[in-house]
Tab-separated table of C-alpha atoms and ligand atoms in Angstrom:
chain	number	residue	atom	x	y	z
A	1	MET	CA	7.100	-19.304	0.720
A	2	LEU	CA	3.361	-18.142	0.792
A	3	THR	CA	1.568	-16.934	-2.432
A	4	ALA	CA	-0.893	-14.228	-3.094
A	5	ALA	CA	-3.799	-16.691	-3.656
A	6	GLY	CA	-2.687	-18.526	-0.155
A	7	ILE	CA	-3.085	-15.135	1.326
A	8	ARG	CA	-6.423	-14.363	-0.136
A	9	GLN	CA	-7.695	-17.998	0.924
A	10	LYS	CA	-6.474	-17.600	4.169
A	11	GLN	CA	-7.979	-14.113	4.500
A	12	SER	CA	-11.292	-15.568	3.490
A	13	LEU	CA	-11.489	-17.686	6.523
A	14	PRO	CA	-13.809	-17.316	9.440
A	15	LEU	CA	-12.570	-15.246	12.744
A	16	GLU	CA	-12.608	-18.592	14.597
A	17	ALA	CA	-10.034	-20.628	12.297
A	18	LYS	CA	-7.631	-17.262	12.228
A	19	ILE	CA	-7.932	-16.883	16.319
A	20	ILE	CA	-6.610	-20.650	16.135
A	21	MET	CA	-4.092	-19.651	13.523
A	22	ALA	CA	-2.682	-16.836	15.502
A	23	GLN	CA	-2.741	-18.607	19.005
A	24	GLU	CA	-0.630	-21.453	17.203
A	25	ARG	CA	1.779	-18.515	15.728
A	26	ILE	CA	2.173	-16.807	19.123
A	27	ARG	CA	2.893	-20.688	20.836
A	28	GLN	CA	5.670	-21.039	18.198
A	29	TRP	CA	6.953	-17.689	19.001
A	30	ASP	CA	6.908	-18.393	22.731
A	31	LEU	CA	8.749	-21.500	21.899
A	32	PHE	CA	11.036	-19.809	19.459
A	33	THR	CA	11.999	-17.218	22.088
A	34	ASP	CA	11.991	-19.249	25.236
A	35	GLY	CA	9.610	-16.959	26.403
A	36	ASP	CA	11.583	-13.891	26.260
A	37	MET	CA	8.691	-12.334	23.904
A	38	TYR	CA	6.939	-8.517	24.224
A	39	VAL	CA	3.775	-7.327	22.362
A	40	SER	CA	4.800	-3.683	20.387
A	41	PHE	CA	1.937	-1.814	21.315
A	42	SER	CA	1.121	1.263	19.905
A	43	GLY	CA	-2.672	1.523	21.536
A	44	GLY	CA	-4.353	1.316	18.191
A	45	LYS	CA	-7.185	-1.236	17.596
A	46	ASP	CA	-4.737	-4.062	16.176
A	47	SER	CA	-2.008	-4.180	18.622
A	48	THR	CA	-5.037	-4.243	21.169
A	49	VAL	CA	-6.454	-6.993	19.498
A	50	LEU	CA	-3.112	-8.755	19.637
A	51	LEU	CA	-2.387	-7.924	23.249
A	52	HIS	CA	-5.499	-9.378	24.095
A	53	LEU	CA	-4.863	-12.496	22.569
A	54	VAL	CA	-1.258	-12.664	23.622
A	55	ARG	CA	-2.339	-12.482	27.248
A	56	SER	CA	-5.261	-14.744	26.743
A	57	ILE	CA	-2.466	-17.531	26.743
A	58	TYR	CA	0.600	-15.759	28.535
A	59	PRO	CA	-1.019	-13.474	30.733
A	60	ASN	CA	2.309	-11.577	32.152
A	61	VAL	CA	3.981	-10.840	28.273
A	62	PRO	CA	4.784	-7.153	28.920
A	63	ALA	CA	3.559	-4.596	26.265
A	64	VAL	CA	6.218	-1.928	24.826
A	65	PHE	CA	4.946	1.683	23.603
A	66	VAL	CA	7.000	3.713	21.972
A	67	ASN	CA	6.110	7.338	23.046
A	68	THR	CA	7.204	9.541	19.950
A	69	GLY	CA	5.298	12.547	21.087
A	70	LEU	CA	3.261	12.042	17.982
A	71	GLU	CA	0.381	9.852	19.156
A	72	TYR	CA	-3.201	11.168	19.597
A	73	PRO	CA	-3.894	12.190	23.179
A	74	GLU	CA	-6.742	9.753	23.195
A	75	ILE	CA	-4.220	7.058	22.562
A	76	VAL	CA	-1.886	7.978	25.146
A	77	ARG	CA	-4.557	7.885	27.618
A	78	PHE	CA	-5.550	4.679	26.484
A	79	VAL	CA	-2.133	3.228	26.891
A	80	ARG	CA	-1.786	4.759	30.554
A	81	GLN	CA	-4.878	2.812	31.402
A	82	THR	CA	-3.407	-0.646	29.867
A	83	GLU	CA	-1.336	-2.772	32.268
A	84	ASN	CA	2.088	-3.811	32.279
A	85	VAL	CA	3.069	-1.362	29.414
A	86	THR	CA	6.785	-0.468	29.402
A	87	TRP	CA	7.336	2.859	27.660
A	88	ILE	CA	10.183	3.788	25.721
A	89	ARG	CA	11.338	6.965	23.699
A	90	PRO	CA	13.452	7.811	20.598
A	91	LYS	CA	16.172	9.597	20.822
A	92	MET	CA	15.312	12.436	18.750
A	93	ARG	CA	12.226	14.818	18.980
A	94	PHE	CA	9.866	14.722	15.713
A	95	LYS	CA	10.621	18.676	15.185
A	96	ASP	CA	14.644	17.802	15.112
A	97	VAL	CA	14.068	14.990	12.781
A	98	ILE	CA	12.177	17.287	10.165
A	99	GLU	CA	14.775	20.049	10.495
A	100	LYS	CA	17.720	17.845	10.448
A	101	TYR	CA	16.558	15.079	7.791
A	102	GLY	CA	13.432	16.371	6.320
A	103	TYR	CA	9.557	15.734	6.368
A	104	PRO	CA	8.118	12.259	5.637
A	105	VAL	CA	5.997	12.862	2.768
A	106	ILE	CA	4.042	10.693	0.007
A	107	SER	CA	5.832	7.136	0.932
A	108	LYS	CA	8.913	5.900	2.599
A	109	GLU	CA	10.124	4.726	-0.935
A	110	VAL	CA	9.374	8.329	-2.619
A	111	SER	CA	10.589	10.079	0.368
A	112	GLN	CA	13.839	7.943	0.258
A	113	TRP	CA	14.539	8.432	-3.337
A	114	LEU	CA	13.754	12.656	-3.200
A	115	SER	CA	15.885	12.259	-0.187
A	116	GLU	CA	18.928	10.936	-2.310
A	117	ILE	CA	18.488	12.425	-5.544
A	118	ALA	CA	18.956	15.724	-3.257
A	119	THR	CA	21.742	14.679	-0.979
A	120	THR	CA	23.713	11.876	-3.058
A	121	GLY	CA	27.209	12.626	-4.575
A	122	SER	CA	26.972	9.737	-6.912
A	123	ASP	CA	25.657	10.578	-10.328
A	124	LYS	CA	24.634	7.086	-11.173
A	125	LEU	CA	22.497	6.751	-8.088
A	126	ARG	CA	20.924	10.380	-8.548
A	127	ALA	CA	20.220	8.952	-12.243
A	128	LYS	CA	18.675	5.602	-11.166
A	129	ARG	CA	16.654	7.436	-8.519
A	130	LEU	CA	15.276	10.109	-11.130
A	131	ARG	CA	14.363	6.982	-13.477
A	132	GLN	CA	12.444	5.311	-10.495
A	133	LEU	CA	10.586	8.298	-9.528
A	134	SER	CA	7.023	8.441	-11.048
A	135	ALA	CA	6.522	11.599	-13.298
A	136	LYS	CA	3.692	12.841	-10.695
A	137	TRP	CA	5.972	13.583	-8.173
A	138	GLN	CA	9.089	14.951	-10.128
A	139	TYR	CA	7.840	18.813	-9.135
A	140	MET	CA	8.606	17.784	-5.340
A	141	ILE	CA	12.555	17.936	-6.324
A	142	ASP	CA	12.030	21.761	-6.141
A	143	ALA	CA	10.242	21.403	-2.936
A	144	PRO	CA	11.516	24.453	-0.679
A	145	PHE	CA	11.595	21.989	2.210
A	146	LYS	CA	13.800	18.650	2.821
A	147	ILE	CA	12.231	15.303	2.431
A	148	SER	CA	13.101	12.329	4.112
A	149	ASN	CA	12.393	8.763	4.924
A	150	LYS	CA	14.552	8.395	8.160
A	151	CYS	CA	11.699	9.565	10.439
A	152	CYS	CA	10.262	5.961	10.877
A	153	ASP	CA	13.895	4.510	12.004
A	154	ILE	CA	14.410	7.172	14.107
A	155	MET	CA	11.292	7.524	15.981
A	156	LYS	CA	10.090	4.235	16.056
A	157	LYS	CA	12.448	1.293	14.854
A	158	ASN	CA	15.742	2.533	16.984
A	159	PRO	CA	14.029	2.410	20.039
A	160	ALA	CA	12.306	-1.020	19.559
A	161	HIS	CA	15.241	-2.302	18.203
A	162	ALA	CA	17.209	-0.915	21.237
A	163	TYR	CA	14.730	-2.337	23.811
A	164	THR	CA	15.039	-5.937	21.933
A	165	LYS	CA	18.853	-5.360	22.417
A	166	GLN	CA	18.970	-4.549	26.121
A	167	THR	CA	15.982	-6.986	27.210
A	168	GLY	CA	16.600	-9.825	24.292
A	169	ARG	CA	12.965	-10.134	24.262
A	170	GLN	CA	11.476	-10.475	20.679
A	171	PRO	CA	8.861	-8.522	19.259
A	172	LEU	CA	5.136	-9.822	18.356
A	173	ILE	CA	3.797	-6.922	16.163
A	174	GLY	CA	-0.002	-6.426	14.982
A	175	THR	CA	0.695	-5.992	11.176
A	176	MET	CA	-1.790	-7.499	8.498
A	177	ALA	CA	-1.276	-8.437	4.794
A	178	CYS	CA	-3.983	-6.118	4.178
A	179	ASP	CA	-2.306	-2.864	5.682
A	180	SER	CA	-0.075	-2.629	2.522
A	181	ALA	CA	1.835	-4.131	-0.340
A	182	PHE	CA	4.685	-4.125	1.426
A	183	ARG	CA	3.783	-5.729	4.451
A	184	LYS	CA	1.998	-8.436	2.085
A	185	GLN	CA	5.236	-9.038	0.193
A	186	SER	CA	7.005	-9.400	3.634
A	187	ILE	CA	4.312	-11.987	4.555
A	188	MET	CA	4.997	-13.692	1.433
A	189	LEU	CA	8.644	-13.922	1.919
A	190	HIS	CA	9.038	-14.642	5.662
A	191	GLY	CA	5.472	-16.269	6.675
A	192	CYS	CA	3.771	-14.999	10.039
A	193	ASN	CA	6.693	-15.604	12.249
A	194	ALA	CA	9.708	-13.959	10.288
A	195	TYR	CA	12.392	-16.107	12.105
A	196	GLY	CA	15.258	-15.800	9.684
A	197	ILE	CA	15.479	-11.736	9.184
A	198	VAL	CA	17.793	-9.094	10.506
A	199	ASN	CA	15.151	-8.314	13.307
A	200	PRO	CA	13.020	-11.192	13.781
A	201	GLN	CA	9.665	-10.797	14.295
A	202	SER	CA	6.064	-12.371	15.026
A	203	ARG	CA	3.072	-11.307	13.109
A	204	PRO	CA	0.050	-13.561	14.327
A	205	LEU	CA	-2.477	-11.269	12.633
A	206	SER	CA	-1.059	-11.359	9.082
A	207	MET	CA	-4.290	-12.991	7.667
A	208	TRP	CA	-6.763	-10.896	9.401
A	209	THR	CA	-8.864	-8.227	7.879
A	210	GLU	CA	-9.853	-4.939	9.197
A	211	GLY	CA	-13.593	-6.628	9.595
A	212	ASP	CA	-12.003	-9.346	11.835
A	213	ILE	CA	-10.398	-6.910	14.285
A	214	TRP	CA	-13.906	-5.283	15.050
A	215	GLU	CA	-15.479	-8.618	15.189
A	216	TYR	CA	-13.215	-9.594	17.544
A	217	ILE	CA	-13.515	-6.246	19.387
A	218	ARG	CA	-17.144	-6.380	19.774
A	219	GLY	CA	-17.171	-10.369	20.265
A	220	PHE	CA	-14.503	-10.320	23.251
A	221	LYS	CA	-15.706	-6.798	24.672
A	222	VAL	CA	-12.050	-5.696	24.432
A	223	PRO	CA	-11.621	-2.047	25.362
A	224	TYR	CA	-10.095	0.294	22.647
A	225	SER	CA	-9.356	3.869	22.298
A	226	GLU	CA	-11.804	6.399	22.282
A	227	ILE	CA	-10.273	7.844	19.040
A	228	TYR	CA	-12.090	5.450	16.863
A	229	ASP	CA	-15.146	6.818	17.925
A	230	MET	CA	-14.538	10.400	16.722
A	231	GLY	CA	-14.503	9.493	13.132
A	232	TYR	CA	-10.787	8.027	13.069
A	233	THR	CA	-10.585	4.709	11.229
A	234	ARG	CA	-6.556	4.752	11.366
A	235	THR	CA	-4.671	6.435	13.893
A	236	GLY	CA	-0.703	6.361	13.869
A	237	CYS	CA	1.125	9.175	14.042
A	238	MET	CA	-0.673	12.619	13.991
A	239	PHE	CA	1.430	14.658	12.070
A	240	CYS	CA	2.814	12.217	9.239
A	241	MET	CA	2.042	13.193	6.080
A	242	PHE	CA	3.036	9.546	4.339
A	243	GLY	CA	-0.371	8.521	2.144
A	244	LEU	CA	-1.844	11.845	2.522
A	245	HIS	CA	-2.307	12.540	-1.342
A	246	LEU	CA	-4.576	9.384	-1.445
A	247	GLU	CA	-6.930	11.415	1.102
A	248	MET	CA	-6.496	14.599	-0.202
A	249	ARG	CA	-8.573	13.760	-3.714
A	250	LYS	CA	-11.384	14.051	-1.588
A	251	ASN	CA	-10.593	17.350	-0.280
A	252	ARG	CA	-10.606	15.939	3.430
A	253	GLY	CA	-7.274	14.700	4.446
A	254	ARG	CA	-6.481	13.569	8.074
A	255	PHE	CA	-5.514	16.984	8.948
A	256	GLU	CA	-9.151	18.631	8.048
A	257	ARG	CA	-10.586	16.203	10.509
A	258	MET	CA	-7.745	17.059	13.255
A	259	ARG	CA	-8.577	20.810	12.727
A	260	HIS	CA	-12.031	20.018	14.000
A	261	THR	CA	-11.310	17.305	16.611
A	262	HIS	CA	-8.035	18.730	17.813
A	263	PRO	CA	-7.831	22.389	16.934
A	264	ARG	CA	-4.740	23.290	19.086
A	265	LEU	CA	-2.408	20.259	17.950
A	266	TYR	CA	-3.659	21.039	14.209
A	267	HIS	CA	-2.218	24.607	14.648
A	268	TYR	CA	0.804	23.377	16.316
A	269	CYS	CA	1.736	21.127	13.449
A	270	MET	CA	0.759	23.529	10.817
A	271	ASP	CA	2.461	26.618	12.297
A	272	ASN	CA	5.146	25.468	14.562
A	273	LEU	CA	6.295	22.316	12.676
A	274	GLY	CA	6.292	23.844	9.276
A	275	LEU	CA	3.551	21.642	7.628
A	276	SER	CA	1.749	24.595	6.066
A	277	LYS	CA	4.701	25.205	3.891
A	278	VAL	CA	4.539	21.386	2.744
A	279	MET	CA	1.141	21.565	2.320
A	280	GLU	CA	1.223	24.414	-0.108
A	281	TRP	CA	2.858	22.055	-2.671
A	282	TYR	CA	0.027	20.079	-2.844
A	283	PRO	CA	-2.449	22.191	-4.354
A	284	GLN	CA	-0.601	21.048	-7.542
A	285	ARG	CA	-2.324	17.696	-6.785
A	286	GLY	CA	-5.728	19.395	-6.442
A	287	TYR	CA	-6.053	20.021	-2.771
A	288	VAL	CA	-6.179	23.012	-0.784
A	289	PRO	CA	-6.732	22.756	3.248
A	290	GLN	CA	-10.229	24.374	3.833
A	291	GLU	CA	-9.029	26.900	6.346
A	292	ARG	CA	-6.938	28.263	3.389
A	293	ILE	CA	-9.785	28.306	0.937
A	294	GLN	CA	-11.763	30.200	3.289
A	295	PHE	CA	-9.362	32.861	4.009
A	296	ALA	CA	-7.544	33.225	0.428
B	301	LIG	S1	4.661	7.159	10.662
B	301	LIG	FE1	5.385	9.030	9.800
B	301	LIG	S2	5.482	10.574	11.494
B	301	LIG	FE2	5.025	8.356	12.497
B	301	LIG	S3	7.475	7.667	12.724
B	301	LIG	FE3	6.941	6.847	10.800
B	301	LIG	S4	7.467	8.476	8.896
B	301	LIG	FE4	7.531	9.523	11.754
């Protein structure tokens, strides 16, 4: 099992060493899957680098893109320009997911607890979740909208698992230990190539950092989505509210940027998807979207 110190040591290696390590993981995955593998491709910079790296060894490996309808238009354009990409779709639209189950807010863990507090018939589970829920999020229990952690499963994981089941191909994904504590923990427990978990996956970039990704893109002149030249450092789903509170302290969350770069989509999600009513609960955390300050 990897330790946190072991991960830190590997993260400090030069890019050349990380490329060799990643290529080794990819070759091991090819052996494990007998060549039946695919790159999980989101159109973001990390999976763009992974795809480039994989195809530098195995040029015919397919990429698979889950078209959730939540990606930035620039990402979708970039994916269209990339060769040998299979497009797959979730069974539900985001609008239906939030209506049926609830909005993804704060984090996967907190939205799961809030959802269970609201829906469980078990007093024991409810009491446990109430104990786990941090005091700063207790007020969300009274939110006048549903909250749920189900969105990622329905929109992304289920279509990918269905593709794996249908084709027998196993995924290589571009996640890194530096992305989140959860991903770091998973790498510590299962390694870069997670052979023994329920849904096996290879994570050759586990020890890379954001700086390595850009160094690779520049060094190998890898084409990437224009969204990164518009002030965005992270892409992912446009209308997701996971982690938004961390940006709100500076009063310039991702939605403020979207209001300038994609005004039509901004108004669609605020008004048609009801994100404005969710936002109204955030002033308790010291945030008011600029537009609401101006027109208050
Ligand atoms: S990242 Fe957010 S919006 Fe995207 S699928 Fe997951 S929960 Fe849904």
